[in-house]
Amino acid sequence: MRVVALAGGVGGAKLAHGLQQVLAPGELTVVVNTGDDLEVHGLPVCPDGDTVLYTLAGVANPSTGWGMADETWAVMGQLGRLGEPTWFALGDRDIATHLFRLARLRAGRRPTEVSLELSRALGVAARILPMADRPVRTQVRTTDGWLAFQEYFVHRHQEPEVHETRFDGIDAAAATPEVADALAAAELIVLCPSNPFVSIAPILAVPGIRAGLQGARRRGVRVVAVSPIVGGKALKGPADRMLASLGKDVSALGVAREYRGLVDLFVLDRVDAGLLPEVRALGMQAAATDTIMTDDAGRARLAADLLRLAAAG
Ligand code: FO1
């Protein structure tokens, strides 16, 4: 079963890891959000791509979900002594990834090629593809004005309320041949339990990607989404607060509304089973299962559930 998963950071990476566990090698392609990317100390950093990379390689930091396990922070410590800003923390091992990426980009490789090289080097079975090769930068309009995504997310601790989002560079971006081919060959498409506004929306906004999903649906391929909101709360990150400040329902139903017309099956947590009739009234199928992924087995179980629910039609 060839599966394409659209993913943001930690929540998306966990489900992608579950899918990698239950699918045969080569069957999974993960298209990652690049709207969170930034340059730090001259290094090109791809937080969501790297979170997916490290999680699928089994080397992610288990307590944060981002960055690498067994990390050390000597470079950051020294940068701080030199008077450089250190609010966006790059571990020593993580920096090796960015140096690898920098050298290859400078040599003229596309971000997609570098991502595939990194996956191969770390022994990842899945293909991890950036949503686009051209830079796209998510910005959020907050009570403090327009902010670059990581300025909002890390530097200001997601404290300012978000009232609008935009994806700078999106018009010049395009689905890469690799993403277009993956969507054209897909037998199932999964929207991971990632933030609908700043993780999944930028991917869908890349010219060609939404059309790729709709083309797949016309061939009978099902698009399945998993709610990142459980019991009215985001499992990680600010999705619940964004739903509220954007004037939406702070629930799995609020997320389902964002995916109306795009998704065939919406999967929410058992604790939200009471919302199933309202989700179905949006014109999509809906199912409840245990969506909390506390360990590797929980990730694989949710992935297997999705494959079973999608096949049940
Ligand atoms: N998140 C933080 O909360 N603080 C950090 O200092 C930080 C550094 C960082 C470095 C590399 C990387 O790949 C991710 C990092 N993240 C950090 C996570 C990142 O901001 C978020 O995962 C996302 O962009 C939201 O999905």
PDB file of N, CA, C and O in Angstrom, residues 46-97:
ATOM      1  N   CYS A  46      15.687  23.092   9.223  1.00  0.00           N
ATOM      2  CA  CYS A  46      14.366  22.635   8.749  1.00  0.00           C
ATOM      3  C   CYS A  46      13.701  21.865   9.890  1.00  0.00           C
ATOM      4  O   CYS A  46      13.754  20.626   9.928  1.00  0.00           O
ATOM      5  N   PRO A  47      13.088  22.584  10.841  1.00  0.00           N
ATOM      6  CA  PRO A  47      12.623  21.914  12.067  1.00  0.00           C
ATOM      7  C   PRO A  47      11.669  20.746  11.811  1.00  0.00           C
ATOM      8  O   PRO A  47      11.871  19.656  12.365  1.00  0.00           O
ATOM      9  N   ASP A  48      10.645  20.926  10.998  1.00  0.00           N
ATOM     10  CA  ASP A  48       9.696  19.823  10.823  1.00  0.00           C
ATOM     11  C   ASP A  48      10.334  18.668  10.055  1.00  0.00           C
ATOM     12  O   ASP A  48      10.161  17.490  10.417  1.00  0.00           O
ATOM     13  N   GLY A  49      11.103  18.999   9.016  1.00  0.00           N
ATOM     14  CA  GLY A  49      11.783  17.942   8.252  1.00  0.00           C
ATOM     15  C   GLY A  49      12.739  17.158   9.144  1.00  0.00           C
ATOM     16  O   GLY A  49      12.793  15.920   9.083  1.00  0.00           O
ATOM     17  N   ASP A  50      13.461  17.875  10.006  1.00  0.00           N
ATOM     18  CA  ASP A  50      14.434  17.195  10.864  1.00  0.00           C
ATOM     19  C   ASP A  50      13.744  16.405  11.968  1.00  0.00           C
ATOM     20  O   ASP A  50      14.211  15.330  12.361  1.00  0.00           O
ATOM     21  N   THR A  51      12.617  16.924  12.466  1.00  0.00           N
ATOM     22  CA  THR A  51      11.870  16.167  13.486  1.00  0.00           C
ATOM     23  C   THR A  51      11.390  14.843  12.896  1.00  0.00           C
ATOM     24  O   THR A  51      11.499  13.784  13.523  1.00  0.00           O
ATOM     25  N   VAL A  52      10.877  14.896  11.666  1.00  0.00           N
ATOM     26  CA  VAL A  52      10.434  13.655  11.008  1.00  0.00           C
ATOM     27  C   VAL A  52      11.651  12.749  10.747  1.00  0.00           C
ATOM     28  O   VAL A  52      11.620  11.550  11.024  1.00  0.00           O
ATOM     29  N   LEU A  53      12.734  13.337  10.246  1.00  0.00           N
ATOM     30  CA  LEU A  53      13.948  12.561   9.962  1.00  0.00           C
ATOM     31  C   LEU A  53      14.448  11.832  11.215  1.00  0.00           C
ATOM     32  O   LEU A  53      14.678  10.619  11.197  1.00  0.00           O
ATOM     33  N   TYR A  54      14.618  12.569  12.306  1.00  0.00           N
ATOM     34  CA  TYR A  54      15.179  11.960  13.524  1.00  0.00           C
ATOM     35  C   TYR A  54      14.211  10.929  14.117  1.00  0.00           C
ATOM     36  O   TYR A  54      14.634   9.897  14.632  1.00  0.00           O
ATOM     37  N   THR A  55      12.904  11.229  14.029  1.00  0.00           N
ATOM     38  CA  THR A  55      11.924  10.273  14.591  1.00  0.00           C
ATOM     39  C   THR A  55      11.930   8.978  13.791  1.00  0.00           C
ATOM     40  O   THR A  55      11.956   7.880  14.358  1.00  0.00           O
ATOM     41  N   LEU A  56      11.934   9.096  12.467  1.00  0.00           N
ATOM     42  CA  LEU A  56      11.916   7.880  11.637  1.00  0.00           C
ATOM     43  C   LEU A  56      13.245   7.114  11.737  1.00  0.00           C
ATOM     44  O   LEU A  56      13.279   5.901  11.554  1.00  0.00           O
ATOM     45  N   ALA A  57      14.316   7.841  12.051  1.00  0.00           N
ATOM     46  CA  ALA A  57      15.623   7.183  12.192  1.00  0.00           C
ATOM     47  C   ALA A  57      15.810   6.619  13.604  1.00  0.00           C
ATOM     48  O   ALA A  57      16.814   5.958  13.876  1.00  0.00           O
ATOM     49  N   GLY A  58      14.862   6.922  14.499  1.00  0.00           N
ATOM     50  CA  GLY A  58      14.968   6.413  15.882  1.00  0.00           C
ATOM     51  C   GLY A  58      16.008   7.153  16.703  1.00  0.00           C
ATOM     52  O   GLY A  58      16.513   6.615  17.695  1.00  0.00           O
ATOM     53  N   VAL A  59      16.326   8.404  16.323  1.00  0.00           N
ATOM     54  CA  VAL A  59      17.353   9.144  17.075  1.00  0.00           C
ATOM     55  C   VAL A  59      16.807  10.459  17.631  1.00  0.00           C
ATOM     56  O   VAL A  59      17.580  11.346  18.008  1.00  0.00           O
ATOM     57  N   ALA A  60      15.468  10.600  17.690  1.00  0.00           N
ATOM     58  CA  ALA A  60      14.883  11.860  18.186  1.00  0.00           C
ATOM     59  C   ALA A  60      15.014  11.950  19.704  1.00  0.00           C
ATOM     60  O   ALA A  60      15.022  10.940  20.404  1.00  0.00           O
ATOM     61  N   ASN A  61      15.066  13.174  20.174  1.00  0.00           N
ATOM     62  CA  ASN A  61      15.088  13.419  21.622  1.00  0.00           C
ATOM     63  C   ASN A  61      13.724  13.022  22.194  1.00  0.00           C
ATOM     64  O   ASN A  61      12.715  13.612  21.833  1.00  0.00           O
ATOM     65  N   PRO A  62      13.689  12.015  23.086  1.00  0.00           N
ATOM     66  CA  PRO A  62      12.381  11.526  23.532  1.00  0.00           C
ATOM     67  C   PRO A  62      11.632  12.524  24.416  1.00  0.00           C
ATOM     68  O   PRO A  62      10.411  12.472  24.490  1.00  0.00           O
ATOM     69  N   SER A  63      12.331  13.449  25.066  1.00  0.00           N
ATOM     70  CA  SER A  63      11.576  14.340  25.963  1.00  0.00           C
ATOM     71  C   SER A  63      11.011  15.556  25.235  1.00  0.00           C
ATOM     72  O   SER A  63       9.887  15.968  25.514  1.00  0.00           O
ATOM     73  N   THR A  64      11.744  16.122  24.270  1.00  0.00           N
ATOM     74  CA  THR A  64      11.209  17.288  23.543  1.00  0.00           C
ATOM     75  C   THR A  64      10.430  16.866  22.291  1.00  0.00           C
ATOM     76  O   THR A  64       9.526  17.575  21.857  1.00  0.00           O
ATOM     77  N   GLY A  65      10.809  15.746  21.684  1.00  0.00           N
ATOM     78  CA  GLY A  65      10.217  15.348  20.397  1.00  0.00           C
ATOM     79  C   GLY A  65      10.990  15.944  19.237  1.00  0.00           C
ATOM     80  O   GLY A  65      10.998  15.389  18.152  1.00  0.00           O
ATOM     81  N   TRP A  66      11.664  17.096  19.407  1.00  0.00           N
ATOM     82  CA  TRP A  66      12.497  17.691  18.359  1.00  0.00           C
ATOM     83  C   TRP A  66      13.955  17.590  18.782  1.00  0.00           C
ATOM     84  O   TRP A  66      14.256  17.391  19.961  1.00  0.00           O
ATOM     85  N   GLY A  67      14.851  17.752  17.831  1.00  0.00           N
ATOM     86  CA  GLY A  67      16.274  17.627  18.132  1.00  0.00           C
ATOM     87  C   GLY A  67      16.656  16.162  18.328  1.00  0.00           C
ATOM     88  O   GLY A  67      15.826  15.265  18.169  1.00  0.00           O
ATOM     89  N   MET A  68      17.942  15.943  18.667  1.00  0.00           N
ATOM     90  CA  MET A  68      18.442  14.563  18.730  1.00  0.00           C
ATOM     91  C   MET A  68      18.591  14.062  20.161  1.00  0.00           C
ATOM     92  O   MET A  68      18.809  14.843  21.091  1.00  0.00           O
ATOM     93  N   ALA A  69      18.498  12.745  20.307  1.00  0.00           N
ATOM     94  CA  ALA A  69      18.733  12.102  21.607  1.00  0.00           C
ATOM     95  C   ALA A  69      20.202  12.273  21.990  1.00  0.00           C
ATOM     96  O   ALA A  69      21.058  12.473  21.125  1.00  0.00           O
ATOM     97  N   ASP A  70      20.495  12.190  23.276  1.00  0.00           N
ATOM     98  CA  ASP A  70      21.876  12.239  23.796  1.00  0.00           C
ATOM     99  C   ASP A  70      22.624  13.460  23.269  1.00  0.00           C
ATOM    100  O   ASP A  70      23.796  13.378  22.903  1.00  0.00           O
ATOM    101  N   GLU A  71      21.928  14.593  23.228  1.00  0.00           N
ATOM    102  CA  GLU A  71      22.493  15.812  22.649  1.00  0.00           C
ATOM    103  C   GLU A  71      23.426  16.505  23.646  1.00  0.00           C
ATOM    104  O   GLU A  71      23.296  16.361  24.862  1.00  0.00           O
ATOM    105  N   THR A  72      24.381  17.262  23.122  1.00  0.00           N
ATOM    106  CA  THR A  72      25.219  18.135  23.956  1.00  0.00           C
ATOM    107  C   THR A  72      25.115  19.541  23.373  1.00  0.00           C
ATOM    108  O   THR A  72      24.659  19.726  22.237  1.00  0.00           O
ATOM    109  N   TRP A  73      25.521  20.549  24.140  1.00  0.00           N
ATOM    110  CA  TRP A  73      25.207  21.935  23.772  1.00  0.00           C
ATOM    111  C   TRP A  73      26.436  22.841  23.818  1.00  0.00           C
ATOM    112  O   TRP A  73      26.316  24.034  24.081  1.00  0.00           O
ATOM    113  N   ALA A  74      27.601  22.282  23.515  1.00  0.00           N
ATOM    114  CA  ALA A  74      28.840  23.054  23.622  1.00  0.00           C
ATOM    115  C   ALA A  74      28.842  24.250  22.658  1.00  0.00           C
ATOM    116  O   ALA A  74      29.253  25.353  23.023  1.00  0.00           O
ATOM    117  N   VAL A  75      28.394  24.047  21.429  1.00  0.00           N
ATOM    118  CA  VAL A  75      28.441  25.129  20.432  1.00  0.00           C
ATOM    119  C   VAL A  75      27.546  26.285  20.880  1.00  0.00           C
ATOM    120  O   VAL A  75      27.947  27.458  20.840  1.00  0.00           O
ATOM    121  N   MET A  76      26.332  25.957  21.341  1.00  0.00           N
ATOM    122  CA  MET A  76      25.415  27.012  21.804  1.00  0.00           C
ATOM    123  C   MET A  76      26.017  27.772  22.978  1.00  0.00           C
ATOM    124  O   MET A  76      25.916  28.998  23.058  1.00  0.00           O
ATOM    125  N   GLY A  77      26.629  27.035  23.898  1.00  0.00           N
ATOM    126  CA  GLY A  77      27.247  27.675  25.073  1.00  0.00           C
ATOM    127  C   GLY A  77      28.290  28.686  24.634  1.00  0.00           C
ATOM    128  O   GLY A  77      28.333  29.828  25.115  1.00  0.00           O
ATOM    129  N   GLN A  78      29.113  28.281  23.663  1.00  0.00           N
ATOM    130  CA  GLN A  78      30.177  29.174  23.200  1.00  0.00           C
ATOM    131  C   GLN A  78      29.597  30.354  22.412  1.00  0.00           C
ATOM    132  O   GLN A  78      30.069  31.486  22.557  1.00  0.00           O
ATOM    133  N   LEU A  79      28.564  30.090  21.604  1.00  0.00           N
ATOM    134  CA  LEU A  79      27.920  31.202  20.871  1.00  0.00           C
ATOM    135  C   LEU A  79      27.368  32.223  21.856  1.00  0.00           C
ATOM    136  O   LEU A  79      27.462  33.434  21.637  1.00  0.00           O
ATOM    137  N   GLY A  80      26.797  31.742  22.960  1.00  0.00           N
ATOM    138  CA  GLY A  80      26.278  32.647  23.993  1.00  0.00           C
ATOM    139  C   GLY A  80      27.405  33.507  24.560  1.00  0.00           C
ATOM    140  O   GLY A  80      27.263  34.718  24.731  1.00  0.00           O
ATOM    141  N   ARG A  81      28.564  32.879  24.807  1.00  0.00           N
ATOM    142  CA  ARG A  81      29.717  33.632  25.329  1.00  0.00           C
ATOM    143  C   ARG A  81      30.178  34.691  24.339  1.00  0.00           C
ATOM    144  O   ARG A  81      30.682  35.742  24.706  1.00  0.00           O
ATOM    145  N   LEU A  82      29.976  34.405  23.060  1.00  0.00           N
ATOM    146  CA  LEU A  82      30.365  35.377  22.021  1.00  0.00           C
ATOM    147  C   LEU A  82      29.306  36.472  21.860  1.00  0.00           C
ATOM    148  O   LEU A  82      29.454  37.355  21.008  1.00  0.00           O
ATOM    149  N   GLY A  83      28.212  36.365  22.614  1.00  0.00           N
ATOM    150  CA  GLY A  83      27.180  37.393  22.563  1.00  0.00           C
ATOM    151  C   GLY A  83      26.124  37.164  21.505  1.00  0.00           C
ATOM    152  O   GLY A  83      25.322  38.040  21.201  1.00  0.00           O
ATOM    153  N   GLU A  84      26.092  35.960  20.913  1.00  0.00           N
ATOM    154  CA  GLU A  84      25.083  35.637  19.892  1.00  0.00           C
ATOM    155  C   GLU A  84      23.771  35.226  20.564  1.00  0.00           C
ATOM    156  O   GLU A  84      23.790  34.670  21.663  1.00  0.00           O
ATOM    157  N   PRO A  85      22.648  35.465  19.890  1.00  0.00           N
ATOM    158  CA  PRO A  85      21.369  35.022  20.471  1.00  0.00           C
ATOM    159  C   PRO A  85      21.286  33.488  20.504  1.00  0.00           C
ATOM    160  O   PRO A  85      21.716  32.833  19.559  1.00  0.00           O
ATOM    161  N   THR A  86      20.763  32.972  21.600  1.00  0.00           N
ATOM    162  CA  THR A  86      20.711  31.507  21.745  1.00  0.00           C
ATOM    163  C   THR A  86      19.284  31.019  22.036  1.00  0.00           C
ATOM    164  O   THR A  86      19.106  29.891  22.483  1.00  0.00           O
ATOM    165  N   TRP A  87      18.278  31.856  21.752  1.00  0.00           N
ATOM    166  CA  TRP A  87      16.903  31.426  22.067  1.00  0.00           C
ATOM    167  C   TRP A  87      16.448  30.271  21.187  1.00  0.00           C
ATOM    168  O   TRP A  87      15.590  29.504  21.592  1.00  0.00           O
ATOM    169  N   PHE A  88      17.029  30.119  19.992  1.00  0.00           N
ATOM    170  CA  PHE A  88      16.707  28.955  19.164  1.00  0.00           C
ATOM    171  C   PHE A  88      17.878  27.989  19.307  1.00  0.00           C
ATOM    172  O   PHE A  88      18.961  28.212  18.783  1.00  0.00           O
ATOM    173  N   ALA A  89      17.665  26.940  20.088  1.00  0.00           N
ATOM    174  CA  ALA A  89      18.768  26.094  20.542  1.00  0.00           C
ATOM    175  C   ALA A  89      19.102  24.988  19.542  1.00  0.00           C
ATOM    176  O   ALA A  89      18.255  24.145  19.232  1.00  0.00           O
ATOM    177  N   LEU A  90      20.323  25.002  19.059  1.00  0.00           N
ATOM    178  CA  LEU A  90      20.800  23.935  18.165  1.00  0.00           C
ATOM    179  C   LEU A  90      21.818  23.089  18.921  1.00  0.00           C
ATOM    180  O   LEU A  90      22.859  23.598  19.361  1.00  0.00           O
ATOM    181  N   GLY A  91      21.521  21.807  19.068  1.00  0.00           N
ATOM    182  CA  GLY A  91      22.463  20.910  19.730  1.00  0.00           C
ATOM    183  C   GLY A  91      23.655  20.614  18.833  1.00  0.00           C
ATOM    184  O   GLY A  91      23.609  20.818  17.619  1.00  0.00           O
ATOM    185  N   ASP A  92      24.725  20.106  19.450  1.00  0.00           N
ATOM    186  CA  ASP A  92      25.955  19.843  18.692  1.00  0.00           C
ATOM    187  C   ASP A  92      25.732  18.824  17.570  1.00  0.00           C
ATOM    188  O   ASP A  92      26.201  19.000  16.443  1.00  0.00           O
ATOM    189  N   ARG A  93      25.012  17.729  17.884  1.00  0.00           N
ATOM    190  CA  ARG A  93      24.774  16.705  16.856  1.00  0.00           C
ATOM    191  C   ARG A  93      23.859  17.244  15.762  1.00  0.00           C
ATOM    192  O   ARG A  93      24.055  16.961  14.583  1.00  0.00           O
ATOM    193  N   ASP A  94      22.829  17.988  16.203  1.00  0.00           N
ATOM    194  CA  ASP A  94      21.880  18.568  15.251  1.00  0.00           C
ATOM    195  C   ASP A  94      22.621  19.495  14.277  1.00  0.00           C
ATOM    196  O   ASP A  94      22.324  19.523  13.079  1.00  0.00           O
ATOM    197  N   ILE A  95      23.612  20.218  14.790  1.00  0.00           N
ATOM    198  CA  ILE A  95      24.378  21.140  13.936  1.00  0.00           C
ATOM    199  C   ILE A  95      25.061  20.381  12.791  1.00  0.00           C
ATOM    200  O   ILE A  95      25.184  20.901  11.680  1.00  0.00           O
ATOM    201  N   ALA A  96      25.442  19.148  13.052  1.00  0.00           N
ATOM    202  CA  ALA A  96      26.063  18.352  11.971  1.00  0.00           C
ATOM    203  C   ALA A  96      25.091  18.215  10.790  1.00  0.00           C
ATOM    204  O   ALA A  96      25.495  18.293   9.622  1.00  0.00           O
ATOM    205  N   THR A  97      23.799  18.026  11.096  1.00  0.00           N
ATOM    206  CA  THR A  97      22.793  17.927  10.029  1.00  0.00           C
ATOM    207  C   THR A  97      22.756  19.217   9.217  1.00  0.00           C
ATOM    208  O   THR A  97      22.696  19.195   7.981  1.00  0.00           O
TER     209      THR A  97
END
